[in-house]
Coordinates of C-alpha atoms in Angstrom, one line a residue:
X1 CA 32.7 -7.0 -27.0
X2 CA 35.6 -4.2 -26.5
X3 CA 35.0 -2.6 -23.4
X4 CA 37.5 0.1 -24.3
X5 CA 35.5 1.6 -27.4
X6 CA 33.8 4.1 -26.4
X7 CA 31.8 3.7 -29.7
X8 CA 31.1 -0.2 -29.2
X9 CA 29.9 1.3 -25.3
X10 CA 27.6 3.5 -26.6
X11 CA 25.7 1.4 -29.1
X12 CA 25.2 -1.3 -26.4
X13 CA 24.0 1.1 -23.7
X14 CA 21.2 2.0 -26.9
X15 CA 20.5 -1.9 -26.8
X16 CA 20.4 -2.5 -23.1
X17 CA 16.8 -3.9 -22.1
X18 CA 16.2 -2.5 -18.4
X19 CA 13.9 -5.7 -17.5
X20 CA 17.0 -8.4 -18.5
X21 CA 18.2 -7.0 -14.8
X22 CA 21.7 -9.8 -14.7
X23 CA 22.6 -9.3 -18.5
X24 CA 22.1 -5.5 -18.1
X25 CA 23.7 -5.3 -14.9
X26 CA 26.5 -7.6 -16.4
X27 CA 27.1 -5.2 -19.4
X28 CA 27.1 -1.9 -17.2
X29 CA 29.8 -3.6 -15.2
X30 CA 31.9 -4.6 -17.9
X31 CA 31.5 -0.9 -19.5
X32 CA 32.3 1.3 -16.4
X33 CA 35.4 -1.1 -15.6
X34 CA 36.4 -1.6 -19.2
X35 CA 36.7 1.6 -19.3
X36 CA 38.2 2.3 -16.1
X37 CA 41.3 -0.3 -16.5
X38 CA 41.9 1.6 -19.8
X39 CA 40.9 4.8 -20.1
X40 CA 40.1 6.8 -23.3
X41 CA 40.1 10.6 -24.2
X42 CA 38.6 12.5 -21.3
X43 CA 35.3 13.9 -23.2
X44 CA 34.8 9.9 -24.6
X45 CA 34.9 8.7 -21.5
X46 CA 32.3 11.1 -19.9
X47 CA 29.9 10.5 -22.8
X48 CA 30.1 6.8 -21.5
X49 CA 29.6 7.6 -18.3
X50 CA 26.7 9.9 -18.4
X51 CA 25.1 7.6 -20.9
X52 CA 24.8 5.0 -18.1
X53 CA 24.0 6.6 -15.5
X54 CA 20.1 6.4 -15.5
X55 CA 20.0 2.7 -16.6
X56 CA 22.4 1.9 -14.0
X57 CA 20.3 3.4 -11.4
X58 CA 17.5 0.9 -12.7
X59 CA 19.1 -1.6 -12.3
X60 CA 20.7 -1.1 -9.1
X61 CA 17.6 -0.9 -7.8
X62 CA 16.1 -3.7 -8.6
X63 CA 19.2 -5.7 -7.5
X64 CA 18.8 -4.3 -4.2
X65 CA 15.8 -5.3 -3.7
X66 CA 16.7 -8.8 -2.7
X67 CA 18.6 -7.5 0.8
X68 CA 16.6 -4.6 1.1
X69 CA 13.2 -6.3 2.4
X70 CA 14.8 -8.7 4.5
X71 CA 18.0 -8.1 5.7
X72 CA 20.0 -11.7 5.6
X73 CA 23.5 -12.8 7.4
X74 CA 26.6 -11.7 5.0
X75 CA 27.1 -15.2 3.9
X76 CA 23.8 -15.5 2.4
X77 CA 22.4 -15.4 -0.8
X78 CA 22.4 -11.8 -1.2
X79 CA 25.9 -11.0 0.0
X80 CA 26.7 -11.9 -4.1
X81 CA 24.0 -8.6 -4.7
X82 CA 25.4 -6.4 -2.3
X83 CA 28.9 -7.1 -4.2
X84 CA 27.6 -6.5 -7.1
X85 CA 25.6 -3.4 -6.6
X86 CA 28.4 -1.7 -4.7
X87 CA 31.4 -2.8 -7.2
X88 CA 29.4 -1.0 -9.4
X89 CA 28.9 2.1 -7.5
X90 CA 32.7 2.2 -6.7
X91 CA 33.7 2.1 -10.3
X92 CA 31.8 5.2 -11.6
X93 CA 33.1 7.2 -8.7
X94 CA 36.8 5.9 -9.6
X95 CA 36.0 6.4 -13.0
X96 CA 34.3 10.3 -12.7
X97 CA 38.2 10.9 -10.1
X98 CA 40.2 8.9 -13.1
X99 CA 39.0 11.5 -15.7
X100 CA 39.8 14.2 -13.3
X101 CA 43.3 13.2 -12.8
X102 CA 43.7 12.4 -17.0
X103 CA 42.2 15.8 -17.6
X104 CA 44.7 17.5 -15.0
X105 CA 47.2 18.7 -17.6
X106 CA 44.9 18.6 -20.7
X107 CA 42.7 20.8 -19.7
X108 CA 40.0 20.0 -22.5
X109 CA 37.4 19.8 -19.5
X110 CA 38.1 21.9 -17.4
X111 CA 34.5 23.5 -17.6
X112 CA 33.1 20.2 -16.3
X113 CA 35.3 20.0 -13.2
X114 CA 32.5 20.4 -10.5
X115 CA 30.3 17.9 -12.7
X116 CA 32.9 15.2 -12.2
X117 CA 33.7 15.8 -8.6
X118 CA 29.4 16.2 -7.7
X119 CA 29.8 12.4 -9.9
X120 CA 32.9 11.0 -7.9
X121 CA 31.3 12.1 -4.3
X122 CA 27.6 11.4 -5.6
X123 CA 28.6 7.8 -6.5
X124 CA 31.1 7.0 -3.3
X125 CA 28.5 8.0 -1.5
X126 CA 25.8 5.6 -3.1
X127 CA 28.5 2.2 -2.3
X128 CA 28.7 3.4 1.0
X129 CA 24.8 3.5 1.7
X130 CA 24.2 0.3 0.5
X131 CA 25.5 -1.1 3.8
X132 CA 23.1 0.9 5.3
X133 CA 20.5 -0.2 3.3
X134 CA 21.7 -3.8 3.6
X135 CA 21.9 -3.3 7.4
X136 CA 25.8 -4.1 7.5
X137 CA 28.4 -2.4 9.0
X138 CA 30.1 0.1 6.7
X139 CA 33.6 -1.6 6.1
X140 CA 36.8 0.5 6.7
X141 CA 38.2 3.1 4.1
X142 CA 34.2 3.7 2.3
X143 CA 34.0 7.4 4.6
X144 CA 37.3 7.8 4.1
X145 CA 36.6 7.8 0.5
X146 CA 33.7 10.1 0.4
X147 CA 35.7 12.6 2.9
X148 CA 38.3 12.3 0.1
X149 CA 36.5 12.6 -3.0
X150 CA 34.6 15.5 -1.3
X151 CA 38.1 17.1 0.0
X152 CA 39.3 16.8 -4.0
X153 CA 36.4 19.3 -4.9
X154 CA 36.9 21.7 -2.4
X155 CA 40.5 21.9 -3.0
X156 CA 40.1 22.5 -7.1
X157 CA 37.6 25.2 -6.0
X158 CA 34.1 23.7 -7.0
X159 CA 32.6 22.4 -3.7
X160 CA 30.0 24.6 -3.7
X161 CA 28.7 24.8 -7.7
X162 CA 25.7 23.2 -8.4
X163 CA 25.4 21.1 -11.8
X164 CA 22.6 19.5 -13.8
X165 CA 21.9 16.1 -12.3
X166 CA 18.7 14.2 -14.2
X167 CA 19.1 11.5 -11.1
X168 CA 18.3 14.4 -8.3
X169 CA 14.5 13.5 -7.8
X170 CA 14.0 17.1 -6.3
X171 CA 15.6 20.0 -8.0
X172 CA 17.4 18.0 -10.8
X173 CA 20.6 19.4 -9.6
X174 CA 23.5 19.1 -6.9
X175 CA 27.4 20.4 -5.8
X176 CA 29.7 18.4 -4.4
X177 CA 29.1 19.3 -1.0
X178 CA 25.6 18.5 -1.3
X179 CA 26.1 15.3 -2.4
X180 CA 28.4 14.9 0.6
X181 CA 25.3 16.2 3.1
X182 CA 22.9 14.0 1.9
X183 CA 25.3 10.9 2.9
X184 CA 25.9 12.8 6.2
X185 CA 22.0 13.2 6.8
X186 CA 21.4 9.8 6.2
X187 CA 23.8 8.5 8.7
X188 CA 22.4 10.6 11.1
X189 CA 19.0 9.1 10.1
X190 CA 19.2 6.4 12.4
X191 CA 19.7 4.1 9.4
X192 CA 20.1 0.3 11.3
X193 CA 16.5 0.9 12.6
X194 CA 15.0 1.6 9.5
X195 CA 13.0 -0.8 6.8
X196 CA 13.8 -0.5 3.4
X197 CA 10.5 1.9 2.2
X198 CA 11.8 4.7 5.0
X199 CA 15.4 4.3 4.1
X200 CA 14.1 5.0 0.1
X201 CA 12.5 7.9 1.9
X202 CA 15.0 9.2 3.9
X203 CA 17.9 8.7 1.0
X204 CA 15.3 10.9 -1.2
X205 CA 14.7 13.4 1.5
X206 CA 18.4 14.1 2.6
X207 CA 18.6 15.0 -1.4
X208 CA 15.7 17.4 -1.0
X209 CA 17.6 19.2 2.3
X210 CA 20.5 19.3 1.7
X211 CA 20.3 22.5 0.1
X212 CA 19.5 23.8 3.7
X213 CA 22.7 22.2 5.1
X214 CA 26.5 23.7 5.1
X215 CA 29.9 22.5 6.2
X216 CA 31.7 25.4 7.4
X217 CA 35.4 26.1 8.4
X218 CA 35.0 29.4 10.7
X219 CA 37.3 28.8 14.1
X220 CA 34.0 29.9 16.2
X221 CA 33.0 28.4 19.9
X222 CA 31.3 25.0 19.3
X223 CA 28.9 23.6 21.9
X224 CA 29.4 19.1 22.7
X225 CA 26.7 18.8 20.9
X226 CA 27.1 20.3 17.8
X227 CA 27.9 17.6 14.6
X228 CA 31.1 17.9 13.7
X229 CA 32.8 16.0 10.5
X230 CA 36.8 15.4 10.4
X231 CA 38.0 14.7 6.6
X232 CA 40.9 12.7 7.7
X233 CA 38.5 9.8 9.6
X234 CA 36.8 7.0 8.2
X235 CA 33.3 7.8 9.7
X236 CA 30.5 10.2 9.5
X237 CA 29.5 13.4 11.7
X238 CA 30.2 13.1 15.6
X239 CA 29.1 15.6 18.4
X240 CA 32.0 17.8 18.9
X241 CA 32.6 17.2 22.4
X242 CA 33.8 13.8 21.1
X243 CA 36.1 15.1 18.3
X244 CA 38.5 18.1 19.6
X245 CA 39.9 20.1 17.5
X246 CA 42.0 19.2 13.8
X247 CA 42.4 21.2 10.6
X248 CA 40.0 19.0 8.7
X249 CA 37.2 20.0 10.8
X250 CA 34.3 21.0 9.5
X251 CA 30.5 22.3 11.0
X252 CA 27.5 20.6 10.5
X253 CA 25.2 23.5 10.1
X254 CA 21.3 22.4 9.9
X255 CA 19.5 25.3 11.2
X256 CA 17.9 26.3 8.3
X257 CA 17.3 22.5 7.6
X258 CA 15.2 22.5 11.7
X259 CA 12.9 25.5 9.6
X260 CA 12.4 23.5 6.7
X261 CA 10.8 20.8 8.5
X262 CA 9.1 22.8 10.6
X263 CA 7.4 24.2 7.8
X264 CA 6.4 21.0 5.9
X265 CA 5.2 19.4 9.0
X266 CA 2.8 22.8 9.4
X267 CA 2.0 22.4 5.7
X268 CA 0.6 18.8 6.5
X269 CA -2.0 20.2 9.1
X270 CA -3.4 22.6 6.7
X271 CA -3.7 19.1 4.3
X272 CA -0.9 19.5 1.7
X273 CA 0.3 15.9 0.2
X274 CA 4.0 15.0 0.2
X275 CA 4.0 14.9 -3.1
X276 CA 3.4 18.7 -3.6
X277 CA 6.0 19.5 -1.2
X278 CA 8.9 17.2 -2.7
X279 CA 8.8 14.1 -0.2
X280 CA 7.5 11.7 -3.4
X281 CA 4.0 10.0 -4.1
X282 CA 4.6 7.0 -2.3
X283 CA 4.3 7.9 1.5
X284 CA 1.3 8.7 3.2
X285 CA 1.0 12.0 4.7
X286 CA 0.8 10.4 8.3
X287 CA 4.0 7.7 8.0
X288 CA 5.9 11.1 6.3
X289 CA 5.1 13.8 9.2
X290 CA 6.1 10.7 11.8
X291 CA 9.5 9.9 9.9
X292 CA 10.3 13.7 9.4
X293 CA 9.5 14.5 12.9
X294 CA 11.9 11.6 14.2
X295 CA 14.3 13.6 11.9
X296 CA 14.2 16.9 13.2
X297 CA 16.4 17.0 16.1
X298 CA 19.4 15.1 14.2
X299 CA 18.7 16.6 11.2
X300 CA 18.5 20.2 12.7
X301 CA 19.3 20.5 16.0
X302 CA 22.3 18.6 16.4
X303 CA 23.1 15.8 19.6
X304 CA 20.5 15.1 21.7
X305 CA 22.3 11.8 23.9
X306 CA 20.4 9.0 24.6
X307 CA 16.8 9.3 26.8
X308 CA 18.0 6.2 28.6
X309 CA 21.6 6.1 29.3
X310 CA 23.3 2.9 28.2
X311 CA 25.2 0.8 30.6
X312 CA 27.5 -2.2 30.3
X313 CA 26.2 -5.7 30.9
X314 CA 27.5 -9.3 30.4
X315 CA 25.3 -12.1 30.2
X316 CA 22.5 -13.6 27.8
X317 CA 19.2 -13.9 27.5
X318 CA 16.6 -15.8 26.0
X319 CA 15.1 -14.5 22.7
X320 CA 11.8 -15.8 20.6
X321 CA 10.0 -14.4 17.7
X322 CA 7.5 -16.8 16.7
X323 CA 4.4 -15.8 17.8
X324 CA 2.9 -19.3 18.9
X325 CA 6.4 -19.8 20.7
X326 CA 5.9 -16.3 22.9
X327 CA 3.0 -17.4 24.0
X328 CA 4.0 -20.6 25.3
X329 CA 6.7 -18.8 26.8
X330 CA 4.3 -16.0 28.7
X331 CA 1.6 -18.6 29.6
X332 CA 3.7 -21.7 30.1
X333 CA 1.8 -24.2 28.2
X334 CA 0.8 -24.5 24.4
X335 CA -1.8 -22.3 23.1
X336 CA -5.6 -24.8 22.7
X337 CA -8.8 -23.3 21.5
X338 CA -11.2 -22.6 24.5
X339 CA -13.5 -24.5 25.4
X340 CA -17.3 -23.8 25.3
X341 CA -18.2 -22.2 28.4
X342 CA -22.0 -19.9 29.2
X343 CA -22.3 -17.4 31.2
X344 CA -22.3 -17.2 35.1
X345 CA -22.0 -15.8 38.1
X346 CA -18.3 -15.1 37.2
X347 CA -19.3 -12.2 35.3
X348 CA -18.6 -9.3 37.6
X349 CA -14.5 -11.0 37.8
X350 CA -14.5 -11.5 34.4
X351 CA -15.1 -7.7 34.0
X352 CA -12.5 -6.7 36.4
X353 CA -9.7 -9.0 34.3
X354 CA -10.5 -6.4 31.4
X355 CA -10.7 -3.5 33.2
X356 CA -7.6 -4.7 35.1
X357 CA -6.2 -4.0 38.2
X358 CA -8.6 -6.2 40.1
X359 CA -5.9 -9.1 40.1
X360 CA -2.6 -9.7 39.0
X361 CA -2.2 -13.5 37.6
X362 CA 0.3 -16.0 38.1
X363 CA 1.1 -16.1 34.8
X364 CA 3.5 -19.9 35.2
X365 CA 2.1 -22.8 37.1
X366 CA 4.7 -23.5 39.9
X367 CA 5.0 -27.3 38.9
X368 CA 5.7 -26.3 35.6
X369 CA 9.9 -25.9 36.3
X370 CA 11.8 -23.8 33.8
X371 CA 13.3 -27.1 33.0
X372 CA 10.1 -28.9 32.3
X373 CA 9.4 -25.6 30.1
X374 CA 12.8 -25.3 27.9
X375 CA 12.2 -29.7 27.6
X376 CA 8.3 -28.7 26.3
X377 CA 9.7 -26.4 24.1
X378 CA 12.3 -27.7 22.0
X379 CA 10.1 -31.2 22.1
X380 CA 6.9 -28.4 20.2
X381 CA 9.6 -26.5 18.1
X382 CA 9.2 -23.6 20.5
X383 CA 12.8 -23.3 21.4
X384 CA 14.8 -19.7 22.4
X385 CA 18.4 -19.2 21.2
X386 CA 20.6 -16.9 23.5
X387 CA 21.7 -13.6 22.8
X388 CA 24.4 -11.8 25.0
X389 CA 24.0 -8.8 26.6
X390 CA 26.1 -5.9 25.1
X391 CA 24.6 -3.5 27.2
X392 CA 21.3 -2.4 28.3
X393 CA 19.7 0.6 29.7
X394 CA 15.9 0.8 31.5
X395 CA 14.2 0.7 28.0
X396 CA 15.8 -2.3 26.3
X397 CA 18.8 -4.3 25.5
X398 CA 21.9 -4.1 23.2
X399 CA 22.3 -8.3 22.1
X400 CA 24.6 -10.2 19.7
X401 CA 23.8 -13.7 18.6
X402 CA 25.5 -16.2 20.2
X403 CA 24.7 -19.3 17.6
X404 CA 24.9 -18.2 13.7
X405 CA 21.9 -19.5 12.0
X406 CA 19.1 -18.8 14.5
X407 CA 15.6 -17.6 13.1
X408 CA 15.0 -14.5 11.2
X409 CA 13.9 -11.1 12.7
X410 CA 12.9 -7.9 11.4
X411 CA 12.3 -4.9 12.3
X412 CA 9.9 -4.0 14.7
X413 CA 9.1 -7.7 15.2
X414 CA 7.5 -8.3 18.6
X415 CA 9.9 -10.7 20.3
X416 CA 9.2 -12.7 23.6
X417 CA 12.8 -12.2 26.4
X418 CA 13.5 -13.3 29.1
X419 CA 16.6 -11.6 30.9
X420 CA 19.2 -14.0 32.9
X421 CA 18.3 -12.8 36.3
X422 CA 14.1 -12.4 35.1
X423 CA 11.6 -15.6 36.1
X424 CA 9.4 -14.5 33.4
X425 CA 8.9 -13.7 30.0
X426 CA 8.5 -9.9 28.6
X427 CA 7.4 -8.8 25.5
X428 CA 9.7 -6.6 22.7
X429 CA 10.5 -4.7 19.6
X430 CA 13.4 -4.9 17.4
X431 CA 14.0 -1.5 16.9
X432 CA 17.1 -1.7 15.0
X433 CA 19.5 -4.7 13.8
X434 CA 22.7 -4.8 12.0
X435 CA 25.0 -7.7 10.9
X436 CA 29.2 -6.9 11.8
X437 CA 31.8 -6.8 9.9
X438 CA 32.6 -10.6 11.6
X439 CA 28.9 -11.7 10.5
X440 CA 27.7 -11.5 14.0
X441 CA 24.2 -9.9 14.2
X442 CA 23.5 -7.3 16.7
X443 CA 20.1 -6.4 17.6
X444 CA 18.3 -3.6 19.5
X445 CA 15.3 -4.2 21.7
X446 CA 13.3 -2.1 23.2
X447 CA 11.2 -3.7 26.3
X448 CA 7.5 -3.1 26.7
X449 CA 5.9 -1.8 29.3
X450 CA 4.0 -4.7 32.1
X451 CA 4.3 -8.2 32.8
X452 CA 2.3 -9.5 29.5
X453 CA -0.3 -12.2 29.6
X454 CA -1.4 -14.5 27.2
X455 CA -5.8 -14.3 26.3
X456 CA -7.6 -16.0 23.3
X457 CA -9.7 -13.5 20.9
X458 CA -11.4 -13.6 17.8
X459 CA -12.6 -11.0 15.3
X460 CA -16.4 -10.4 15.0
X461 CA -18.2 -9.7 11.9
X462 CA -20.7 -7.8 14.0
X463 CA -21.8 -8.0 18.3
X464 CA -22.1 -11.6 17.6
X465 CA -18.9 -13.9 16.8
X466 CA -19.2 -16.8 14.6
X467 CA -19.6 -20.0 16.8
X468 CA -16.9 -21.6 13.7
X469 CA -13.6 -18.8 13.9
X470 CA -11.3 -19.9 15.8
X471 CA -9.5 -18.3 18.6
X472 CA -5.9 -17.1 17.9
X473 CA -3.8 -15.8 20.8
X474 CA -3.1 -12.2 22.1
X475 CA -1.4 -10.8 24.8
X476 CA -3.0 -8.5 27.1
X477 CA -0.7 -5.4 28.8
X478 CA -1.5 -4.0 32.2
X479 CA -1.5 0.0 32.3
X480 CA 1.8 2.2 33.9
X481 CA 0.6 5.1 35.8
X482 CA 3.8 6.2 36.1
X483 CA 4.1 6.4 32.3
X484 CA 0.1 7.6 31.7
X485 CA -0.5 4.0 29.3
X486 CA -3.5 2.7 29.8
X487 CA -4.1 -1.5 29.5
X488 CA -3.5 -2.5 25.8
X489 CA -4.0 -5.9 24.0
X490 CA -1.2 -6.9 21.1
X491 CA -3.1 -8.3 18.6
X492 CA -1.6 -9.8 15.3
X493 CA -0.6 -7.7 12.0
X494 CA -3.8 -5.9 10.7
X495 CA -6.2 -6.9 12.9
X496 CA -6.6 -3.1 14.2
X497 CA -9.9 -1.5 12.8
X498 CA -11.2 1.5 15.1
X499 CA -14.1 0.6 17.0
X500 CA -13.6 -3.4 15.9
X501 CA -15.0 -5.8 18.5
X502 CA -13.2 -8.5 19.7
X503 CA -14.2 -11.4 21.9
X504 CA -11.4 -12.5 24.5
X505 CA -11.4 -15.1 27.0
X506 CA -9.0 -15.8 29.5
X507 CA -8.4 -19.7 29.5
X508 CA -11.8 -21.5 29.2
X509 CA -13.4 -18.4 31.4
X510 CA -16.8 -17.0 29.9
X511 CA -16.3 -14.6 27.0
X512 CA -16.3 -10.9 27.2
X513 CA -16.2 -8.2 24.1
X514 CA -13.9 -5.3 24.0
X515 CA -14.1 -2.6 21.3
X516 CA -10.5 -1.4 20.0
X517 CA -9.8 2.0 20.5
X518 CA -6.4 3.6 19.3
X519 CA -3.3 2.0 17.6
X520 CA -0.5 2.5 20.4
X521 CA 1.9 1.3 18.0
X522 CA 2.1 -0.8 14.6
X523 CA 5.1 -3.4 14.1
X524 CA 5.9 -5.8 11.4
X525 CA 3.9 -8.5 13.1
X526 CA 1.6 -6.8 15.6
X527 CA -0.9 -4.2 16.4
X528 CA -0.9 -2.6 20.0
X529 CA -3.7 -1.1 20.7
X530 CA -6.0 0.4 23.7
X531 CA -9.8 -1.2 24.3
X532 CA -13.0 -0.3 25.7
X533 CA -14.5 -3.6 27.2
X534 CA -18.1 -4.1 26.6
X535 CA -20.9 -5.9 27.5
X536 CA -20.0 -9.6 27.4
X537 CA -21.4 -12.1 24.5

């Protein structure tokens, strides 16, 4: 196969089958940098390229699929995927710039120039947000090259003229700058603590506003807080007060973006679907008004700093996600079905324990050393690896991984931690993770609220529970006045149903029933929810 004929490029793209996803991903490759290491006439080459567009966004796609779901380390099996998929990207941006320079002194395109800079920053763009997706650290030179490719269009005077794009899910169109916006807007997205469905989302979305967005030049007052972009970095939008002043710099203007959402998210409550408003048919209404309101401030309003000021910390902790292993870890001894126990005159306590407040448990037995517990552990395959302590701040921690290799996590897994200077184990959420440029993975937890303590419960077809389902662990919350949270059990993945009742016991104490009220909050692997205690069984 000649790589170099446009002709022979053009009947393969007609014979590509989309669901062979290596051999078509194989032949776009070979195409886009066939063509690239030698290129033919300018109006060839673009036929090419435009001709493989849409099945290359197929089957990009699907080959991100395989680090999208579950973010691995860099030297796993998807790193080869990740290579791939962003090769590819790179090469129809160079390509889209390579016809740009060729057709310089021609001038037999010239009417196509802001299609083939929208193309070069559309497509450098798309390599540099698969790190995001992939939850890696964006390598040096990938902003750089957007900033650049971006910098090109303004310069030859087309920044700002939109052209027909088939791939633009919204308004089938985009300029060069707002294919430069929508990467900005997804940076600012918070991207690290995202899975892959609300990246997909978000990508889509900073497409649909970025319309709404501008990058302006005007020398006018700037407040700290107002995002900023400098086309001579290698990074994305910073709050002013952090950049000074250069002659690359640009405003990030979103105020009109702040009304958009405003308006969508009043849309919802008079029952509109996302679907009707642009956001796509695959996220519900509720999971779409909570992402876009999480959106609002970056995406609108600029800085906001952080609600809990980080500070710097040295040390390690320990760090379990295994749901079993947590807790052993909050009770101190291996999780056993109950046994039997009737009803006495321990009622009235066992009331109080679900009402809480009554009594606050020693949650390790004193004999039990720490030593005798990290011994226990490893012997039940319960072990902790160590983290160290990047920083931290009163709601959570900033960790790296000290030993390569340690279990998987995802996001919003519920983690058990204990800090270095802490006797006991807490409960957590990975609220964002990201693997470094050295392969190191750095996480982000955020603590929950209470001391936690481990209780058995089981599900209960009706007021009665069947005498044969087992007992699986939970972990029961105490409230925080200070905070207005009232006591909450975590309970596994999809085990919240409003007004489900559960029976809980506390060791082999008698059973009581609770009835779940509201979901507090939903995580990969756990339900948090508040509770009504009932009448006992």
């Amino acid at each position: 196969m000649d790589y170099s004929n446009p002709a022979e490029c053009l009947n393969l793209l007609r014979q590509l089958q989309p669901d062979d996803t290596d051999r078509t991903h194989a032949a776009l490759s070979g195409i886009v940098a066939g063509l690239l290491a030698a290129p033919p006439a300018p109006n060839q080459y673009l036929e090419v390229l435009e001709a493989a567009r849409h099945p290359a966004a197929l089957v990009q796609a699907r080959l991100a699929q395989s680090y999208t779901a579950h973010p691995l380390p860099p030297d796993g099996a998807d790193s080869t995927a990740l290579s791939r998929v962003v090769t590819l990207w790179q090469d129809f941006s160079r390509s889209y710039a390579k016809i740009i320079h060729t057709d310089a002194e021609r001038g037999t395109l010239e009417d196509q120039r802001a299609l083939l800079s929208q193309r070069c920053v559309y497509y450098a763009g798309q390599a540099l947000l698969e790190f995001f997706r992939a939850h890696r650290a964006v390598p040096p030179g990938y902003w750089a090259h957007v900033h650049e490719c971006y910098a090109d269009a303004e310069k030859i005077g087309v920044a700002q003229i939109r052209v027909a794009d088939p791939l633009n899910e919204i308004w089938k169109a985009q300029s060069p700058v707002e294919a430069h916006v929508a990467v900005l807007l997804a940076d600012l997205s918070n991207p690290y603590a995202r899975t892959g469905p609300e990246f997909t989302w978000i990508c889509r979305w900073a497409q649909r506003f970025a319309p709404y967005c501008s990058l302006e030049t005007e020398a006018e007052e700037r407040k700290p807080t107002t995002y900023t972009l400098d086309l001579a970095t290698d990074h994305g939008l910073r709050p002013f007060g952090l950049q000074g002043r250069t002659t690359g710099l640009r405003r990030f203007n979103g105020v009109r973006l702040a009304g958009q959402i405003q308006a969508v998210l009043t849309q919802f409550k008079q029952g509109m679907k996302p679907a009707s408003l642009g956001l796509g048919k695959d996220c519900p209404v509720d999971v779409c008004a909570h992402l876009l309101l999480s959106l609002y401030r970056p995406w609108g309003l600029g800085s906001a700093g952080r609600r809990f000021p980080r500070r710097g910390s040295k040390g390690a902790v320990e760090l379990c996600g295994d749901w079993l292993a947590i807790g052993f870890h909050v009770h101190g001894r291996v999780f056993e079905q109950p046994r039997a126990y009737t009803l006495g005159p321990g009622l009235d306590r066992d009331i109080a324990l679900l009402t809480l407040g009554e009594r606050v448990p020693e949650v390790n037995d004193p004999d039990f050393t720490r030593t005798q517990r990290l011994r226990e552990a490893e012997r039940l395959g319960f072990g902790c690896s160590r983290w160290g302590v990047l920083d931290q701040s009163v709601g959570g921690f900033r960790l790296q991984q000290l030993q390569p290799g340690g279990e998987r996590l995802e996001h919003r897994q519920l983690v058990g931690l204990r800090p270095q200077d802490g006797d006991r184990f807490l409960l957590a959420m990975v609220s964002w993770l990201m693997y470094r440029a050295d392969k190191v993975l750095e996480i982000g937890v955020h603590l929950l609220v209470g001391a936690p303590r481990r209780l058995s419960a089981r599900q209960t077809a009706s007021l009665r529970a069947s005498p044969q389902e087992p007992y699986q662990p939970v972990f029961l919350l105490p409230p925080a006045p200070a905070l207005k949270t009232p006591p909450s059990l975590m309970l596994p993945a999809g085990w919240y149903e409003h007004s489900r009742v559960l029976e809980i016991r506390d060791g082999d104490e008698s059973a009581n029933q609770v009835r779940l009220d509201r979901l507090l909050l939903k995580g990969a692997n756990f339900d948090q929810v508040s509770f009504v205690p009932l009448s006992p069984a």
